[in-house]
Coordinates of C-alpha atoms in Angstrom, one line a residue:
Chain F
M64 CA 105.2 113.2 120.5
F65 CA 102.7 110.4 122.2
E66 CA 99.2 111.9 120.6
G67 CA 98.8 109.1 118.5
A68 CA 99.6 106.4 121.5
Y69 CA 97.6 108.5 124.5
S70 CA 94.2 108.9 122.0
L71 CA 94.1 105.5 121.5
L72 CA 94.7 104.2 125.7
S73 CA 92.2 106.6 125.8
L74 CA 89.6 104.8 123.8
F75 CA 90.7 101.2 125.4
D76 CA 90.5 102.7 128.4
E77 CA 87.2 103.4 127.9
I78 CA 85.6 101.1 125.7
K79 CA 87.5 98.1 128.1
K80 CA 87.8 95.2 125.7
V81 CA 87.1 95.2 121.9
H82 CA 87.0 92.4 118.8
G83 CA 88.7 92.6 116.0
R84 CA 91.2 95.1 114.1
K85 CA 87.8 95.6 111.7
K86 CA 86.2 97.5 114.3
V87 CA 89.0 99.1 115.9
Q88 CA 89.8 101.1 112.6
K89 CA 86.3 101.3 111.9
M90 CA 85.7 103.3 115.5
V91 CA 88.3 105.5 115.5
H92 CA 87.6 106.2 111.5
L93 CA 84.3 107.3 112.6
L94 CA 85.2 109.0 115.7
E95 CA 87.7 111.6 113.3
S96 CA 85.1 112.0 110.8
A97 CA 82.8 113.2 114.4
G98 CA 85.1 115.9 114.9
L99 CA 87.5 114.4 116.9
D100 CA 91.2 115.7 116.1
L101 CA 93.5 112.3 116.0
P102 CA 96.6 112.2 114.3
F103 CA 96.0 108.9 111.8
K104 CA 95.1 108.8 108.6
Y105 CA 93.0 106.9 106.3
E106 CA 93.3 105.7 102.6
Y107 CA 90.1 103.6 101.2
H108 CA 90.7 100.3 101.0
F109 CA 89.4 96.4 100.2
Y110 CA 87.5 96.4 103.6
G111 CA 86.7 99.9 103.7
P112 CA 88.7 103.4 104.8
Y113 CA 91.7 102.0 106.8
S114 CA 94.7 103.6 108.6
A115 CA 97.8 102.4 108.2
E116 CA 99.8 104.6 110.8
L117 CA 96.6 103.6 113.6
Q118 CA 97.2 99.8 113.3
E119 CA 101.0 100.8 113.1
E120 CA 100.2 102.8 116.7
I121 CA 98.1 99.7 118.0
N122 CA 101.3 96.6 117.2
T123 CA 103.5 99.2 119.2
L124 CA 101.5 99.6 122.2
V125 CA 100.6 95.8 122.3
Q126 CA 104.8 95.3 121.8
Q127 CA 104.6 97.9 124.9
G128 CA 103.0 95.8 127.2
F129 CA 100.3 98.9 126.9
L130 CA 97.5 96.5 125.4
T131 CA 96.8 93.6 124.7
E132 CA 96.4 91.6 122.0
S133 CA 94.5 88.0 121.9
K134 CA 93.2 85.9 119.2
N135 CA 89.1 84.7 119.4
D136 CA 87.4 83.4 116.9
E137 CA 90.2 84.4 114.6
A138 CA 89.7 88.0 115.4
Y139 CA 91.6 90.1 117.6
V140 CA 90.2 90.7 121.1
Y141 CA 92.2 94.0 122.2
S142 CA 91.7 96.3 126.1
I143 CA 93.9 98.6 127.6
T144 CA 96.6 96.5 130.4
K145 CA 97.5 98.4 134.2
K146 CA 100.5 99.4 132.4
G147 CA 98.7 101.3 129.4
K148 CA 96.3 102.7 132.4
A149 CA 99.7 104.0 134.4
F150 CA 100.7 105.2 131.5
K151 CA 98.1 107.3 129.7
E152 CA 97.3 108.7 133.7
T153 CA 101.3 109.9 133.6
L154 CA 100.5 111.5 130.2
E155 CA 98.1 113.2 131.7
A156 CA 99.3 114.3 134.2
D157 CA 102.8 115.2 133.7
G158 CA 102.4 115.9 130.2
G159 CA 98.9 117.9 129.9
Y160 CA 97.2 115.5 127.6
S161 CA 93.6 115.5 127.3
L162 CA 91.3 113.9 124.9
K163 CA 87.1 114.6 125.4
I164 CA 85.5 111.3 123.5
N165 CA 82.5 111.5 122.2
T166 CA 81.3 108.4 125.2
D167 CA 77.9 108.5 123.4
L168 CA 79.5 107.6 119.7
L169 CA 81.9 105.3 121.2
N170 CA 79.7 103.5 123.2
S171 CA 77.1 103.1 120.1
M172 CA 79.9 102.1 117.9
V173 CA 80.5 99.0 120.5
K174 CA 77.4 97.3 120.5
E175 CA 78.0 97.1 116.3
S176 CA 79.0 95.1 114.5
S177 CA 81.9 95.5 112.2
Q178 CA 80.2 94.9 109.6
F179 CA 77.8 97.5 110.4
L180 CA 81.0 100.0 111.3
E181 CA 82.4 99.5 107.6
M182 CA 79.3 100.5 105.9
V183 CA 79.0 103.7 107.8
S184 CA 82.4 104.4 108.0
T185 CA 82.1 104.2 103.9
Y186 CA 79.6 106.4 104.1
A187 CA 81.7 108.4 106.2
F188 CA 84.4 108.5 104.1
L189 CA 82.1 109.5 101.2
I190 CA 80.4 112.5 102.3
D191 CA 84.5 114.1 103.8
L192 CA 85.9 113.3 100.0
G193 CA 82.8 116.1 99.2
Y194 CA 80.1 113.6 97.7
D195 CA 76.0 114.5 98.8
T196 CA 73.9 112.3 100.2
H197 CA 72.4 111.0 98.1
K198 CA 75.8 109.9 96.2
A199 CA 77.2 108.7 98.6
K200 CA 74.6 106.3 99.6
S201 CA 74.9 105.2 95.8
K202 CA 78.4 104.7 95.9
A203 CA 78.8 103.2 99.1
I204 CA 76.5 100.8 97.9
E205 CA 77.8 100.5 94.5
L206 CA 81.9 99.7 96.8
K207 CA 79.9 97.4 99.6
P208 CA 77.0 95.5 97.1
H209 CA 77.4 92.7 100.6
L210 CA 75.8 95.3 102.6
E211 CA 73.8 97.3 100.8
K212 CA 71.0 95.9 103.4
L213 CA 72.9 97.6 106.0
I214 CA 72.8 101.6 104.0
D215 CA 69.9 102.9 105.6
E216 CA 70.1 102.3 108.7
A217 CA 73.5 102.9 108.5
I218 CA 73.3 106.3 107.5
A219 CA 70.4 106.9 109.9
F220 CA 72.9 105.6 112.3
Y221 CA 75.5 108.5 110.8
D222 CA 73.3 111.1 111.1
Q223 CA 72.0 110.2 114.2
K224 CA 75.4 109.8 115.8
V225 CA 78.7 111.5 113.8
N226 CA 77.4 113.8 112.0
Chain S
M437 CA 87.0 114.6 71.6
Y438 CA 90.2 112.3 71.9
L439 CA 90.8 109.2 71.1
T440 CA 92.4 107.2 72.9
D441 CA 93.3 104.8 69.4
D442 CA 95.2 108.2 68.4
Q443 CA 99.0 106.6 68.1
L444 CA 101.8 108.7 67.7
D445 CA 103.7 108.7 64.8
E446 CA 106.6 106.9 65.7
E447 CA 106.4 104.8 69.1
K448 CA 108.2 107.2 72.6
V449 CA 110.7 105.1 73.9
F450 CA 112.9 106.2 77.3
K451 CA 115.9 104.7 77.6
D452 CA 114.9 103.4 82.4
P453 CA 117.8 101.5 84.2
V454 CA 115.1 98.9 85.8
H455 CA 112.7 97.9 82.6
R456 CA 115.5 99.3 79.9
Y457 CA 113.0 100.6 78.0
I458 CA 109.8 102.3 78.8
H459 CA 107.1 102.4 75.5
V460 CA 104.5 105.1 74.6
R461 CA 102.4 104.7 72.0
S462 CA 99.5 106.7 72.9
R463 CA 99.2 110.1 72.2
L464 CA 97.3 110.5 75.1
I465 CA 99.9 109.3 77.7
W466 CA 102.7 111.4 75.3
D467 CA 100.5 114.6 76.5
L468 CA 100.1 113.8 80.4
I469 CA 103.6 113.4 80.6
N470 CA 104.1 116.3 79.0
T471 CA 102.0 118.5 80.5
R472 CA 103.9 120.9 83.8
E473 CA 102.1 118.9 86.8
F474 CA 103.4 115.8 85.7
Q475 CA 106.8 117.5 84.7
R476 CA 107.3 119.0 88.2
L477 CA 108.0 115.2 89.4
R478 CA 110.7 115.4 88.1
R479 CA 111.4 117.9 91.2
I480 CA 111.1 115.5 93.8
R481 CA 112.6 112.6 95.0
Q482 CA 111.0 109.6 95.5
L483 CA 112.8 108.5 98.6
G484 CA 112.9 112.2 100.1
T485 CA 116.1 112.5 102.6
S486 CA 117.3 108.5 101.6
F487 CA 119.9 110.4 99.8
L488 CA 121.3 111.5 102.7
T489 CA 122.3 107.8 103.3
F490 CA 122.2 106.4 99.8
H491 CA 123.7 108.8 97.5
G492 CA 122.6 107.2 94.6
A493 CA 118.9 107.2 96.2
E494 CA 118.0 110.6 93.4
H495 CA 115.7 109.6 91.8
S496 CA 112.0 111.2 91.0
R497 CA 108.8 110.4 91.2
F498 CA 108.7 111.3 87.7
N499 CA 111.1 108.3 86.8
H500 CA 108.6 106.1 89.5
S501 CA 105.8 107.0 87.5
L502 CA 106.9 106.5 84.4
G503 CA 108.0 102.7 85.7
V504 CA 104.4 102.2 86.8
Y505 CA 103.1 103.0 83.6
E506 CA 105.4 100.8 82.2
I507 CA 104.5 97.8 84.6
M508 CA 100.5 98.4 84.2
R509 CA 101.4 98.2 80.2
R510 CA 102.9 95.1 80.1
I511 CA 100.7 93.8 82.7
L512 CA 97.6 94.5 80.4
E513 CA 99.2 92.5 77.5
K514 CA 99.5 89.4 80.0
F515 CA 96.1 90.2 80.4
E516 CA 94.7 90.1 77.0
G517 CA 92.5 86.8 75.8
R518 CA 92.5 86.5 80.0
I519 CA 89.9 89.1 80.9
E520 CA 88.1 91.7 78.1
F521 CA 88.8 94.8 79.4
S522 CA 87.3 98.1 77.6
E523 CA 89.3 100.8 75.5
E524 CA 88.3 103.1 78.4
E525 CA 89.2 101.0 81.4
K526 CA 92.8 99.4 79.9
W527 CA 93.3 103.9 79.7
L528 CA 91.7 104.2 82.9
C529 CA 94.6 101.7 84.4
L530 CA 97.3 103.7 81.9
C531 CA 96.6 106.6 83.3
A532 CA 95.4 105.6 86.7
A533 CA 99.1 104.4 86.8
L534 CA 101.3 106.9 85.5
L535 CA 98.9 110.0 87.8
H536 CA 99.3 108.4 90.8
D537 CA 101.7 110.4 92.8
V538 CA 101.0 113.3 90.9
G539 CA 99.4 115.1 94.0
H540 CA 102.7 114.6 96.0
G541 CA 104.7 117.6 97.2
P542 CA 108.4 118.6 98.4
F543 CA 109.7 115.9 100.9
S544 CA 105.8 115.0 101.2
H545 CA 106.6 113.0 104.6
S546 CA 107.8 115.4 106.6
F547 CA 105.6 118.6 105.2
E548 CA 102.1 117.1 105.6
K549 CA 102.9 116.3 108.7
V550 CA 104.2 119.3 110.0
F551 CA 101.5 121.2 107.7
H552 CA 98.8 118.7 107.7
T553 CA 98.5 118.3 103.8
H554 CA 98.1 115.2 101.9
H555 CA 99.3 114.2 99.1
E556 CA 96.1 112.8 98.1
D557 CA 93.9 115.8 98.6
W558 CA 96.2 116.9 95.9
T559 CA 95.8 114.8 93.4
R560 CA 92.6 114.7 94.1
R561 CA 92.6 119.2 92.9
I562 CA 95.5 118.0 90.2
I563 CA 93.2 115.7 88.0
L564 CA 90.2 117.4 88.6
G565 CA 90.4 120.9 88.7
D566 CA 91.8 123.3 85.5
T567 CA 95.1 122.2 85.1
G568 CA 96.4 120.8 81.5
I569 CA 96.2 116.6 83.4
N570 CA 92.5 117.7 83.5
Q571 CA 92.5 118.9 79.6
I572 CA 94.1 116.1 78.9
L573 CA 91.9 113.8 80.2
S574 CA 88.8 115.4 79.5
R575 CA 89.0 115.1 76.0
V576 CA 88.6 111.4 76.2
S577 CA 85.2 112.2 77.9
P578 CA 83.8 114.5 80.4
S579 CA 83.8 112.0 83.1
F580 CA 86.7 109.8 82.0
P581 CA 88.5 112.9 85.2
D582 CA 87.0 111.3 87.4
K583 CA 86.7 108.2 87.2
V584 CA 90.9 108.6 86.8
E585 CA 91.0 109.9 89.8
K586 CA 88.4 107.1 91.6
V587 CA 91.1 104.5 90.2
I588 CA 93.8 106.3 93.0
E589 CA 91.7 107.1 95.4
K590 CA 89.8 103.2 95.1
T591 CA 86.7 103.6 95.8
Y592 CA 86.2 102.6 91.5
E593 CA 83.3 100.1 90.7
N594 CA 85.7 97.5 89.6
K595 CA 88.1 96.4 92.2
L596 CA 90.1 94.2 89.7
I597 CA 91.2 98.1 88.0
V598 CA 92.2 99.5 91.9
S599 CA 94.1 96.1 92.5
L600 CA 96.7 96.5 89.6
I601 CA 97.0 100.3 91.1
S602 CA 97.1 99.3 94.8
S603 CA 97.2 95.8 97.2
Q604 CA 99.8 93.7 98.0
I605 CA 101.2 92.8 95.1
D606 CA 100.4 95.8 92.3
A607 CA 102.8 97.8 89.8
D608 CA 103.1 100.8 92.2
R609 CA 104.9 98.4 94.5
M610 CA 107.2 96.4 92.5
D611 CA 108.4 99.9 90.7
Y612 CA 109.5 101.0 93.5
L613 CA 110.9 97.9 95.1
L614 CA 112.5 97.9 92.2
R615 CA 113.5 101.0 91.5
D616 CA 114.4 102.1 94.8
T617 CA 117.1 98.9 95.0
Y618 CA 119.0 99.9 91.5
Y619 CA 119.4 103.4 92.7
T620 CA 120.4 102.9 97.1
G621 CA 122.4 99.8 95.3
A622 CA 120.6 98.0 97.8
H623 CA 120.7 94.9 97.0
Y624 CA 118.0 93.7 99.1
G625 CA 115.2 94.7 97.2
D626 CA 115.7 92.6 94.1
F627 CA 113.2 90.4 92.6
D628 CA 111.6 88.8 89.9
M629 CA 109.1 90.8 88.6
E630 CA 109.3 89.4 85.1
R631 CA 108.4 86.3 87.0
I632 CA 105.8 88.1 88.6
L633 CA 104.2 88.9 85.8
R634 CA 104.1 85.7 84.0
V635 CA 101.8 84.1 86.9
M636 CA 99.1 87.0 87.5
R637 CA 96.0 85.9 86.5
P638 CA 92.6 87.8 87.3
Y639 CA 90.4 86.5 88.8
K640 CA 87.1 88.3 89.5
D641 CA 87.3 91.6 91.3
H642 CA 91.2 91.0 92.0
V643 CA 94.6 89.6 91.5
V644 CA 96.3 86.3 92.0
I645 CA 98.8 84.3 91.8
K646 CA 99.7 81.0 89.5
Y647 CA 100.4 78.8 92.4
T648 CA 104.3 77.8 90.0
G649 CA 104.9 81.3 90.8
M650 CA 104.9 81.0 94.6
H651 CA 108.7 81.1 94.7
A652 CA 109.2 84.7 93.0
V653 CA 106.4 85.5 94.9
E654 CA 108.1 84.8 98.2
D655 CA 111.0 86.7 97.0
Y656 CA 109.0 89.4 96.5
I657 CA 107.5 89.8 100.3
M658 CA 111.2 89.1 101.4
S659 CA 112.1 92.2 98.8
R660 CA 109.9 94.2 100.1
Y661 CA 110.6 93.3 104.3
Q662 CA 114.4 93.8 103.3
M663 CA 113.7 96.9 102.0
Y664 CA 111.8 98.6 105.1
W665 CA 114.7 97.5 107.6
Q666 CA 117.4 98.9 105.3
V667 CA 116.6 101.1 103.3
Y668 CA 112.9 102.9 103.9
F669 CA 113.4 102.5 108.1
H670 CA 116.9 103.8 108.0
P671 CA 118.0 105.4 111.4
V672 CA 120.4 108.1 109.7
T673 CA 117.3 108.7 106.5
R674 CA 114.9 109.3 109.7
S675 CA 117.6 111.7 111.0
G676 CA 117.3 113.4 107.9
D677 CA 113.6 113.5 108.3
V678 CA 113.7 115.2 112.2
L679 CA 115.9 117.9 111.1
L680 CA 113.4 118.4 108.3
R681 CA 110.1 118.3 110.3
K682 CA 112.3 120.6 112.7
I683 CA 113.3 123.6 109.9
F684 CA 109.6 123.2 109.0
Q685 CA 108.4 123.4 112.7
R686 CA 111.0 126.4 113.1
A687 CA 110.2 128.3 109.7
R688 CA 106.4 128.7 110.5
D689 CA 106.7 128.9 114.5
L690 CA 109.0 132.0 113.7
Y691 CA 106.6 133.2 111.1
R692 CA 103.3 133.4 113.6
Q693 CA 105.8 135.3 116.2
G694 CA 106.5 138.1 113.9
Y695 CA 110.6 137.4 112.9
Q696 CA 110.9 139.3 110.3
Y697 CA 112.9 137.1 107.7
Q698 CA 115.6 138.5 105.1
R699 CA 113.3 137.2 102.3
E700 CA 109.9 136.3 102.7
P701 CA 109.5 132.7 102.3
V702 CA 106.1 133.5 99.6
H703 CA 106.1 130.3 98.4
L704 CA 105.3 129.3 102.0
I705 CA 103.0 131.3 104.1
P706 CA 100.1 129.5 103.1
F707 CA 100.9 126.8 104.4
F708 CA 102.6 128.5 107.7
E709 CA 99.5 129.9 107.9
E710 CA 97.3 126.8 107.4
T711 CA 94.9 128.4 105.2
E712 CA 93.6 127.5 101.6
V713 CA 96.4 127.0 99.5
P714 CA 95.6 127.8 95.9
L715 CA 96.3 125.0 93.5
Q716 CA 99.2 126.9 91.4
D717 CA 100.7 127.9 94.7
Y718 CA 101.2 124.2 95.3
L719 CA 102.2 122.9 91.8
N720 CA 104.8 126.3 91.9
L721 CA 106.5 124.2 95.1
D722 CA 109.1 121.8 94.8
E723 CA 112.2 120.7 96.3
S724 CA 114.2 122.5 94.4
V725 CA 112.2 125.8 95.9
V726 CA 112.6 124.2 99.0
I727 CA 116.4 123.8 99.1
F728 CA 116.5 127.4 97.9
Y729 CA 114.8 128.6 101.0
F730 CA 117.4 126.2 102.9
H731 CA 120.0 128.0 102.6
E732 CA 118.3 131.3 102.3
W733 CA 117.6 130.4 106.0
S734 CA 120.7 129.1 107.0
Q735 CA 122.1 133.3 106.9
E736 CA 118.9 134.4 108.9
Q737 CA 119.6 135.8 112.5
D738 CA 117.7 133.6 114.0
P739 CA 120.5 130.9 114.9
I740 CA 117.9 127.9 115.3
L741 CA 116.7 128.0 112.1
S742 CA 120.1 129.2 110.6
D743 CA 122.0 125.9 112.4
L744 CA 119.2 123.6 111.1
C745 CA 119.1 124.8 107.7
D746 CA 122.8 124.5 108.0
R747 CA 122.7 121.1 109.3
F748 CA 120.4 119.7 105.9
I749 CA 122.4 121.0 103.6
N750 CA 125.8 120.4 104.6
R751 CA 124.4 117.1 106.4
R752 CA 125.3 117.2 110.3
L753 CA 122.2 115.0 110.9
F754 CA 121.3 114.4 115.1
K755 CA 122.4 111.5 116.1
Y756 CA 120.7 108.9 117.6
V757 CA 119.8 106.1 120.8
E758 CA 117.9 103.3 121.2
W759 CA 114.7 105.2 123.0
D760 CA 112.0 102.8 125.3
R761 CA 108.8 104.8 124.5
S762 CA 107.9 104.8 128.0
R763 CA 110.7 106.1 129.7
R764 CA 108.5 109.2 129.6
E765 CA 109.6 111.3 132.6
E766 CA 113.4 110.6 131.8
L767 CA 112.4 112.6 128.7
D768 CA 111.5 115.3 130.7
Q769 CA 114.4 115.6 132.3
L770 CA 116.7 115.3 129.6
K771 CA 114.6 117.8 128.1
R772 CA 114.6 119.9 131.7
L773 CA 118.4 120.1 131.0
F774 CA 119.0 120.6 127.2
R775 CA 117.2 124.0 128.9
E776 CA 119.8 123.6 131.6
A777 CA 122.6 123.6 129.2
G778 CA 121.1 126.2 126.6
I779 CA 119.4 124.0 123.6
D780 CA 116.1 124.2 122.8
P781 CA 114.5 120.5 123.5
D782 CA 111.6 121.8 121.1
Y783 CA 114.2 121.8 118.5
Y784 CA 117.3 119.4 119.1
L785 CA 115.3 116.5 120.9
E786 CA 113.0 114.6 118.6
M787 CA 111.5 111.0 119.5
D788 CA 111.0 109.1 116.1
S789 CA 109.1 105.8 115.7
P790 CA 108.4 103.1 112.8
S791 CA 104.9 103.6 112.9
D792 CA 105.4 107.6 111.7
L793 CA 105.7 105.6 108.6
P794 CA 103.8 102.6 109.0
Y795 CA 105.7 99.4 108.0
D796 CA 103.8 97.3 104.8
V797 CA 104.0 94.1 106.3
Y798 CA 102.3 91.1 104.9
R799 CA 99.4 90.1 107.1
P800 CA 97.3 87.1 106.0
G801 CA 94.6 88.3 108.2
Q802 CA 91.2 89.2 106.1
E803 CA 90.8 91.9 109.1
E804 CA 92.3 94.6 107.2
R805 CA 94.1 93.8 103.3
T806 CA 93.2 91.6 101.1
P807 CA 95.9 88.6 101.8
I808 CA 97.9 87.4 98.0
F809 CA 96.3 84.1 97.3
L810 CA 97.3 81.4 94.7
L811 CA 95.4 80.0 92.7
M812 CA 96.2 76.0 92.5
A813 CA 95.9 73.5 90.2
D814 CA 92.6 72.4 91.1
G815 CA 90.9 76.0 89.9
S816 CA 91.2 76.2 94.1
L817 CA 92.6 79.6 96.4
E818 CA 95.2 79.0 98.9
E819 CA 96.8 81.4 100.8
L820 CA 100.3 82.4 100.5
S821 CA 101.6 81.6 104.2
Q822 CA 99.5 79.3 103.9
A823 CA 101.5 77.5 101.3
S824 CA 104.9 79.5 102.1
E825 CA 107.2 78.4 105.3
I826 CA 109.0 81.8 103.9
V827 CA 106.8 84.0 103.8
D828 CA 104.8 83.0 107.2
A829 CA 107.8 82.7 108.9
I830 CA 107.8 86.6 109.1
S831 CA 104.0 87.3 108.3
G832 CA 102.5 89.6 110.8
K833 CA 106.1 90.0 112.4
E834 CA 106.7 93.9 113.5
R835 CA 108.9 94.8 114.9
Y836 CA 109.8 98.3 116.3
D837 CA 112.8 100.9 116.5
H838 CA 112.1 103.4 118.7
K839 CA 115.1 106.3 118.6
L840 CA 116.1 109.7 120.6
Y841 CA 117.3 112.2 118.0
F842 CA 119.9 115.3 119.1
P843 CA 122.9 116.9 118.0
L844 CA 125.6 115.5 119.6
D845 CA 128.0 118.3 118.2
F846 CA 126.5 120.9 120.4
L847 CA 127.1 118.3 123.5
E848 CA 130.4 118.1 122.8
D849 CA 131.0 121.6 123.0
P850 CA 133.3 122.4 125.9
S851 CA 131.6 125.6 126.5
R852 CA 128.5 123.7 128.1
N853 CA 127.8 123.7 131.4
P854 CA 130.5 119.8 131.6
G855 CA 127.7 118.4 134.7
T856 CA 124.6 119.4 132.9
V857 CA 126.4 117.2 129.5
Q858 CA 127.4 114.5 131.6
E859 CA 123.9 114.2 133.3
I860 CA 122.3 114.3 129.4
Q861 CA 125.1 111.4 128.6
K862 CA 123.9 109.7 131.5
L863 CA 120.1 109.2 130.8
L864 CA 121.5 109.3 126.4
K865 CA 123.7 106.1 127.2
Y866 CA 125.7 107.6 124.7
R867 CA 129.3 106.8 124.5
S868 CA 131.4 109.6 122.1
R869 CA 134.9 110.4 121.6
N870 CA 134.9 113.9 123.5
L871 CA 131.8 113.5 126.5

């Protein structure tokens, strides 16, 4: 019943703050792609893999006071509140909720730009669709020509941290 | 080889209550419509359980798919002289429009939630697999099915073509808003599509709207806003969805416990087992099959499954109260009280949130989806909510509606412990004549 809420609160509790909706989208997508069981369904959109369900869940958590949302240089900044942390702990204590997050991947993603994660996430989306590595690379460049210079680094990141 | 310009001897015309006529001249489109995979869409409702709230909402994904095709056909006519699409690209647009929903299954939203399937995956398998649709598309060229699939998947190289099927203002949305408006009888979703088609312009890799058409687009955005809250998120429809989920959940749980069904649910066993489902088995599943099982299960020995099915068939829906998701401890208390009262909360107490069905709010931000741009007189672009006070007023505005669903009639049953029922009533804050 609270799987989506709990997974996001756990994520934000770990990283404390994220700049940009796009970055949140790509981080959650890559965690899913790496095998974390999360309930958010992704589709390909203009800026790469996007989950409308994830955005709705974030909005709900903000509305309930579990996350704060502020705007900084045109980007939304999210962080967990005391109320959110308390709710997460209640879910763990009384509801038996738990989540084993790949913190190495998570902390590596926090350091990267949203554009870089957009390229990694697009590549991962194509691999998950069944593209082989060669075709996924050329398709990712076709879809993101403005990010072509990031592709090799993105693939290396995917191979090292996600795959 | 199929020739895309192979025309029928005589144009076929479907009478349609939304677009008046749907015109089919091409043999390619006609043959696709006549495949068994496409005809199956006649047996899948466009709006799932909305017919329980709006009795007219019995229209199918077949109607809608033809409607999207017709809008795309008209867009291509309007774009003539403004953009040079190749012949193949025009057919890609039309085929993708027609086939964009072909992977939907019975009561998709609830079914997918319980059985962890995705209609997008089925669309891919239907277009690329051993099907009539694949055979017909392959006659255009061996790579054509793959291209159609990529347009639907939104990874096709030409983003303009993708945006005609899937963007903030596309053929899919325009048809479902108008069609759902017509069939539900709720007039909130009406807007002037003809005007929008006249002011749509191809601009680089997306579609923009000529500034003179701003008011028509305002109307379209308002329609979307109203339809989500008045129709798509209607609490009674959501009660029907809750029941469906509970039926699927109970049927699967019983199967896994080794329960002996009076009639083995052969069509659904692969989904209960969550194993690889053969494509033909999926194609054999439609709402008529699912409803047949509901009828059968309403006579089963298991009292929970038979009751849930009877509720769905005879529209004895769960009631609901507003519920704040942070009331976690009270929810646990309620579950305990339900058990005390002899009601299994796993099947008779369910919280439902709009986040289960994303609200398609118009957001002007650049972070997720491309916004709608107006093409101004001087050739510049202006984002819609910057130009329109009406759109600005509702842009990015979130609304929430968490509800807790339960069978009121069970609580009103005089054989239940009145003390326990009173405690439940207090927590639910539900006023009933009999409680």
